[in-house]
Amino acid sequence: MNAIHVSIYGRVQGVGYRNWVQENAVPKKISGWARNASDGSVELFLQGEDDLVNKLLSLCWEGPELADVEDVLAQDSQIDDSISAFEIY
């Protein structure tokens, strides 16, 4: 099991990025959350099986069709046992 905190930079707000992440996380049984940050980025917390989390992290560079991702920064995080689904805030 792996947990990471991710910040996505570029044109990622107002383009369906958070919904896109949720649509890709749920089939992979990845739990966590996505929210817009005040600096225009999107923040993610992802936890699940190592290879599936890494696959989703790689996909984050693409994002939905209208997104223009400039940077994806990820750092290891602690597993949060209180999170069992994927939420959008």
PDB file of C-alpha atoms in Angstrom:
ATOM      1  CA  MET A   1       0.000   0.000   0.000  1.00  0.00           C
ATOM      2  CA  ASN A   2       1.287   3.430  -0.937  1.00  0.00           C
ATOM      3  CA  ALA A   3       0.100   6.977  -0.200  1.00  0.00           C
ATOM      4  CA  ILE A   4       1.178  10.177  -1.932  1.00  0.00           C
ATOM      5  CA  HIS A   5       0.276  13.854  -1.897  1.00  0.00           C
ATOM      6  CA  VAL A   6       0.320  15.409  -5.377  1.00  0.00           C
ATOM      7  CA  SER A   7       0.182  18.977  -6.680  1.00  0.00           C
ATOM      8  CA  ILE A   8      -0.717  19.492 -10.343  1.00  0.00           C
ATOM      9  CA  TYR A   9       0.171  22.817 -11.983  1.00  0.00           C
ATOM     10  CA  GLY A  10      -0.941  24.404 -15.247  1.00  0.00           C
ATOM     11  CA  ARG A  11      -4.436  24.933 -16.622  1.00  0.00           C
ATOM     12  CA  VAL A  12      -6.039  22.377 -14.329  1.00  0.00           C
ATOM     13  CA  GLN A  13      -8.934  24.224 -12.673  1.00  0.00           C
ATOM     14  CA  GLY A  14     -12.233  24.615 -14.524  1.00  0.00           C
ATOM     15  CA  VAL A  15     -11.416  21.826 -16.989  1.00  0.00           C
ATOM     16  CA  GLY A  16     -12.822  18.795 -15.128  1.00  0.00           C
ATOM     17  CA  TYR A  17      -9.480  17.679 -13.741  1.00  0.00           C
ATOM     18  CA  ARG A  18     -10.780  16.583 -10.315  1.00  0.00           C
ATOM     19  CA  ASN A  19     -13.616  14.558 -11.867  1.00  0.00           C
ATOM     20  CA  TRP A  20     -11.159  13.019 -14.333  1.00  0.00           C
ATOM     21  CA  VAL A  21      -8.907  11.899 -11.467  1.00  0.00           C
ATOM     22  CA  GLN A  22     -11.875  10.361  -9.665  1.00  0.00           C
ATOM     23  CA  GLU A  23     -12.967   8.520 -12.824  1.00  0.00           C
ATOM     24  CA  ASN A  24      -9.466   7.049 -13.135  1.00  0.00           C
ATOM     25  CA  ALA A  25      -8.970   6.327  -9.421  1.00  0.00           C
ATOM     26  CA  VAL A  26     -12.186   4.432  -8.650  1.00  0.00           C
ATOM     27  CA  PRO A  27     -11.651   1.508 -11.089  1.00  0.00           C
ATOM     28  CA  LYS A  28      -8.115   1.120  -9.693  1.00  0.00           C
ATOM     29  CA  LYS A  29      -9.497   0.970  -6.127  1.00  0.00           C
ATOM     30  CA  ILE A  30      -7.495   4.068  -5.217  1.00  0.00           C
ATOM     31  CA  SER A  31      -8.943   6.089  -2.354  1.00  0.00           C
ATOM     32  CA  GLY A  32      -8.218   9.696  -1.472  1.00  0.00           C
ATOM     33  CA  TRP A  33      -9.373  13.136  -2.510  1.00  0.00           C
ATOM     34  CA  ALA A  34      -8.960  15.958  -5.018  1.00  0.00           C
ATOM     35  CA  ARG A  35      -9.394  19.681  -4.387  1.00  0.00           C
ATOM     36  CA  ASN A  36      -8.620  23.001  -6.012  1.00  0.00           C
ATOM     37  CA  ALA A  37      -5.840  24.961  -4.329  1.00  0.00           C
ATOM     38  CA  SER A  38      -5.844  28.743  -3.954  1.00  0.00           C
ATOM     39  CA  ASP A  39      -2.759  29.073  -6.204  1.00  0.00           C
ATOM     40  CA  GLY A  40      -4.626  27.605  -9.211  1.00  0.00           C
ATOM     41  CA  SER A  41      -3.228  24.095  -8.848  1.00  0.00           C
ATOM     42  CA  VAL A  42      -5.093  20.898  -8.031  1.00  0.00           C
ATOM     43  CA  GLU A  43      -4.105  18.910  -4.939  1.00  0.00           C
ATOM     44  CA  LEU A  44      -4.545  15.153  -4.676  1.00  0.00           C
ATOM     45  CA  PHE A  45      -4.157  12.573  -1.958  1.00  0.00           C
ATOM     46  CA  LEU A  46      -3.939   9.068  -3.404  1.00  0.00           C
ATOM     47  CA  GLN A  47      -3.576   5.752  -1.616  1.00  0.00           C
ATOM     48  CA  GLY A  48      -3.757   2.201  -2.866  1.00  0.00           C
ATOM     49  CA  GLU A  49      -1.647  -0.561  -4.341  1.00  0.00           C
ATOM     50  CA  ASP A  50       1.805   0.736  -5.305  1.00  0.00           C
ATOM     51  CA  ASP A  51       1.666  -0.046  -9.019  1.00  0.00           C
ATOM     52  CA  LEU A  52      -1.860   1.343  -9.447  1.00  0.00           C
ATOM     53  CA  VAL A  53      -1.022   4.575  -7.617  1.00  0.00           C
ATOM     54  CA  ASN A  54       2.075   4.958  -9.804  1.00  0.00           C
ATOM     55  CA  LYS A  55       0.029   4.357 -12.974  1.00  0.00           C
ATOM     56  CA  LEU A  56      -2.468   7.041 -11.953  1.00  0.00           C
ATOM     57  CA  LEU A  57       0.370   9.409 -11.082  1.00  0.00           C
ATOM     58  CA  SER A  58       1.781   8.945 -14.597  1.00  0.00           C
ATOM     59  CA  LEU A  59      -1.656   9.622 -16.102  1.00  0.00           C
ATOM     60  CA  CYS A  60      -1.825  12.899 -14.157  1.00  0.00           C
ATOM     61  CA  TRP A  61       0.625  14.382 -16.682  1.00  0.00           C
ATOM     62  CA  GLU A  62      -2.071  13.953 -19.367  1.00  0.00           C
ATOM     63  CA  GLY A  63      -5.233  14.915 -17.504  1.00  0.00           C
ATOM     64  CA  PRO A  64      -8.541  15.540 -19.244  1.00  0.00           C
ATOM     65  CA  GLU A  65      -8.677  16.891 -22.783  1.00  0.00           C
ATOM     66  CA  LEU A  66      -9.005  20.591 -21.850  1.00  0.00           C
ATOM     67  CA  ALA A  67      -6.191  20.526 -19.272  1.00  0.00           C
ATOM     68  CA  ASP A  68      -2.682  21.792 -19.939  1.00  0.00           C
ATOM     69  CA  VAL A  69      -0.470  20.197 -17.286  1.00  0.00           C
ATOM     70  CA  GLU A  70       2.825  21.985 -16.714  1.00  0.00           C
ATOM     71  CA  ASP A  71       4.126  20.158 -13.642  1.00  0.00           C
ATOM     72  CA  VAL A  72       3.247  17.273 -11.327  1.00  0.00           C
ATOM     73  CA  LEU A  73       4.929  17.209  -7.927  1.00  0.00           C
ATOM     74  CA  ALA A  74       4.477  14.172  -5.694  1.00  0.00           C
ATOM     75  CA  GLN A  75       5.708  13.352  -2.239  1.00  0.00           C
ATOM     76  CA  ASP A  76       5.254  10.287  -0.072  1.00  0.00           C
ATOM     77  CA  SER A  77       2.598  10.522   2.589  1.00  0.00           C
ATOM     78  CA  GLN A  78       1.182   8.468   5.447  1.00  0.00           C
ATOM     79  CA  ILE A  79      -1.624   5.987   4.830  1.00  0.00           C
ATOM     80  CA  ASP A  80      -4.922   7.354   6.174  1.00  0.00           C
ATOM     81  CA  ASP A  81      -7.078   4.439   7.303  1.00  0.00           C
ATOM     82  CA  SER A  82     -10.089   6.751   7.717  1.00  0.00           C
ATOM     83  CA  ILE A  83     -10.295   7.244   3.926  1.00  0.00           C
ATOM     84  CA  SER A  84     -12.025   4.427   2.064  1.00  0.00           C
ATOM     85  CA  ALA A  85     -13.406   6.164  -1.059  1.00  0.00           C
ATOM     86  CA  PHE A  86     -12.390   8.927  -3.458  1.00  0.00           C
ATOM     87  CA  GLU A  87     -13.879  12.345  -2.696  1.00  0.00           C
ATOM     88  CA  ILE A  88     -13.895  15.658  -4.549  1.00  0.00           C
ATOM     89  CA  TYR A  89     -13.757  18.835  -2.484  1.00  0.00           C
TER      90      TYR A  89
END
